[in-house]
mmCIF file of C-alpha atoms in Angstrom:
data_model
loop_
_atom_site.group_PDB
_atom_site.id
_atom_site.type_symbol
_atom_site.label_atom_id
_atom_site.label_comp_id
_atom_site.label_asym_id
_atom_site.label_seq_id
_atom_site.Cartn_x
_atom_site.Cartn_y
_atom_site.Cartn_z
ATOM 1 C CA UNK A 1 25.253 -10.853 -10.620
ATOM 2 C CA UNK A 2 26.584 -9.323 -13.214
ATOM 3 C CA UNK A 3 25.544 -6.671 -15.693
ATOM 4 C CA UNK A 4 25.335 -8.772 -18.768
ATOM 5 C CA UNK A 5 23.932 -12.160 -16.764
ATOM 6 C CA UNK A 6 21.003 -9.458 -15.529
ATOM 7 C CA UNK A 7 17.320 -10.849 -16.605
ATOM 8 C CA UNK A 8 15.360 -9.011 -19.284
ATOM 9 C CA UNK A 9 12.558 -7.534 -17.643
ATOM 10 C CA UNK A 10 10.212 -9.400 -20.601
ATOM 11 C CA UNK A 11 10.524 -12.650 -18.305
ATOM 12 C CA UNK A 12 8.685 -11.586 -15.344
ATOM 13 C CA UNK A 13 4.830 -12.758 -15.090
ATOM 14 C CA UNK A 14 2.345 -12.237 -12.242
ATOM 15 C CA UNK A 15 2.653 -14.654 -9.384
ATOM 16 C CA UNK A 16 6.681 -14.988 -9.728
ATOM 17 C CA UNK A 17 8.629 -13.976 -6.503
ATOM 18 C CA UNK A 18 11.446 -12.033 -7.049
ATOM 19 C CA UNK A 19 14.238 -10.868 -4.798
ATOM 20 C CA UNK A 20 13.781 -6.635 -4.372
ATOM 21 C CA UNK A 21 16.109 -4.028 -2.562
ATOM 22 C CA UNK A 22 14.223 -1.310 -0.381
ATOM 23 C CA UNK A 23 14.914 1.697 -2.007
ATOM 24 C CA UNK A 24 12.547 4.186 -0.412
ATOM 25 C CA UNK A 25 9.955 4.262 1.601
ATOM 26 C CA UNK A 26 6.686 6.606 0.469
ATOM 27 C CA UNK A 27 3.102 7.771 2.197
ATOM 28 C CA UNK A 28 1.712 5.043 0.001
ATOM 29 C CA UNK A 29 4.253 2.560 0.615
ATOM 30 C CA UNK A 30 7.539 1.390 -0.649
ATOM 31 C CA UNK A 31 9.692 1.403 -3.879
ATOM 32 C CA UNK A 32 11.865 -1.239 -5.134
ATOM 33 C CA UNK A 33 14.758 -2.261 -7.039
ATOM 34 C CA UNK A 34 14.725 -5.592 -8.345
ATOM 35 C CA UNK A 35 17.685 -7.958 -7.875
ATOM 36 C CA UNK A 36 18.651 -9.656 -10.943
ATOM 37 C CA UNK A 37 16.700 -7.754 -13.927
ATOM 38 C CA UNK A 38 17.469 -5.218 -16.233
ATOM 39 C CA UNK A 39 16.469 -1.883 -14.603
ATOM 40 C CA UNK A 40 12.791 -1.346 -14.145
ATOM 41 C CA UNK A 41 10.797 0.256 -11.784
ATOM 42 C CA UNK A 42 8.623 -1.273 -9.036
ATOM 43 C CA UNK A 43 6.761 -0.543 -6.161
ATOM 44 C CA UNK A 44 4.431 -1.918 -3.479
ATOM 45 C CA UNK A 45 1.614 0.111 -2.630
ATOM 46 C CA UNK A 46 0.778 -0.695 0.884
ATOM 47 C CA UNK A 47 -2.475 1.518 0.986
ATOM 48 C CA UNK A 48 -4.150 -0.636 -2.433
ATOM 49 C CA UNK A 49 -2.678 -3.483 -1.217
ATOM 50 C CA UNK A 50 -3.413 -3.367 2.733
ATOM 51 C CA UNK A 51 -6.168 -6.363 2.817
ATOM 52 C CA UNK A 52 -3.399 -8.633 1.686
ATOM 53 C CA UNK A 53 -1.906 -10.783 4.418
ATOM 54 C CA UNK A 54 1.845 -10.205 3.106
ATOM 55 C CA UNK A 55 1.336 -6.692 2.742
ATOM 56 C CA UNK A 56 0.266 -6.432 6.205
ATOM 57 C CA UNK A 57 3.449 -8.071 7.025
ATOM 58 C CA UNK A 58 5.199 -6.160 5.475
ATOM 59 C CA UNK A 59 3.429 -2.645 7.016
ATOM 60 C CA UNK A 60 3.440 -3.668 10.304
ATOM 61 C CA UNK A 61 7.509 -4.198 10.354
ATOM 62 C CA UNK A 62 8.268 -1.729 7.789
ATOM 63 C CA UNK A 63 12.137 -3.495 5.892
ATOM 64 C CA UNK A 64 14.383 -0.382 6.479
ATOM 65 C CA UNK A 65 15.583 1.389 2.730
ATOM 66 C CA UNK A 66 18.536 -1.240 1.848
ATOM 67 C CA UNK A 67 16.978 -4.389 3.012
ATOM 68 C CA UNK A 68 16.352 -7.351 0.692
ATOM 69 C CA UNK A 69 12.529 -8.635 0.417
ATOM 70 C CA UNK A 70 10.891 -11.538 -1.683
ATOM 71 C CA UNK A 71 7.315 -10.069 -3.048
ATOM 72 C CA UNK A 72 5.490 -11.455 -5.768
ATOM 73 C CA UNK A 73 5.110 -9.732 -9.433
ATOM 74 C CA UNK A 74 1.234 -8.282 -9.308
ATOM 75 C CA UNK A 75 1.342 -6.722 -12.392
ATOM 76 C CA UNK A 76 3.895 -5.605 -15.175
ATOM 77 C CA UNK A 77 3.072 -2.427 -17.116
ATOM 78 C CA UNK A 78 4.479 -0.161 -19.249
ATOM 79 C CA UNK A 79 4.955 3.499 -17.917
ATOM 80 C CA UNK A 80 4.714 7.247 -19.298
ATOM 81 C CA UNK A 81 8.634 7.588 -18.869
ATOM 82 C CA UNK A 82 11.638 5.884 -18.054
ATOM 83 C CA UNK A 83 12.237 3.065 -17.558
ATOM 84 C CA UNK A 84 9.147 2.702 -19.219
ATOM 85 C CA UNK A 85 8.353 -0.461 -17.720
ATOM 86 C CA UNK A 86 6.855 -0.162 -14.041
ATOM 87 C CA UNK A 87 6.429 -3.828 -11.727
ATOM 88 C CA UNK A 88 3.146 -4.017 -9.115
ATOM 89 C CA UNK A 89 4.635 -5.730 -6.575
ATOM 90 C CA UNK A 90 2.258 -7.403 -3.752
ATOM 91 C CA UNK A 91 3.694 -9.426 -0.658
ATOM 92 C CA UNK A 92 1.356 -12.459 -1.276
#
């Protein structure tokens, strides 16, 4: 995709699944680039998030840094410095 067909980050809502690229993995869980949108960041906290059945999934075969997953918008909020915008993702 290119840069000017990217998605403004204004679109996404809870509940939508998005495509994300592994981009580190954390004590807490994992963080996330997501496919398609303008730059933003996101994460999936696997600790918060444990008693969900996709997180679980997602712990207990942990996608190696560079590996494309499909989680689901939890939250979008803004965020005390760039990108300014930070995306809750959970696996359910």
């Amino acid at each position: 995709m290119s840069e000017e067909s990217k998605r403004l980050f204004s679109e996404l809502r809870p509940g939508d699944r998005v495509q994300a690229t592994v981009t580190s993995h954390q004590p807490w869980g994992i963080t996330a680039k997501l496919n398609g949108y303008d730059p933003v960041g996101a994460s999936l906290d696997c600790i918060r998030r444990s008693s969900e059945p996709g997180v679980r999934r997602l712990v207990k075969d942990l996608p190696p840094v560079g590996t494309t997953i499909e989680p689901v918008v939890g939250e979008v909020r803004s965020w005390h410095h760039e990108p300014w915008v930070w995306v809750d993702l959970t696996g359910t």
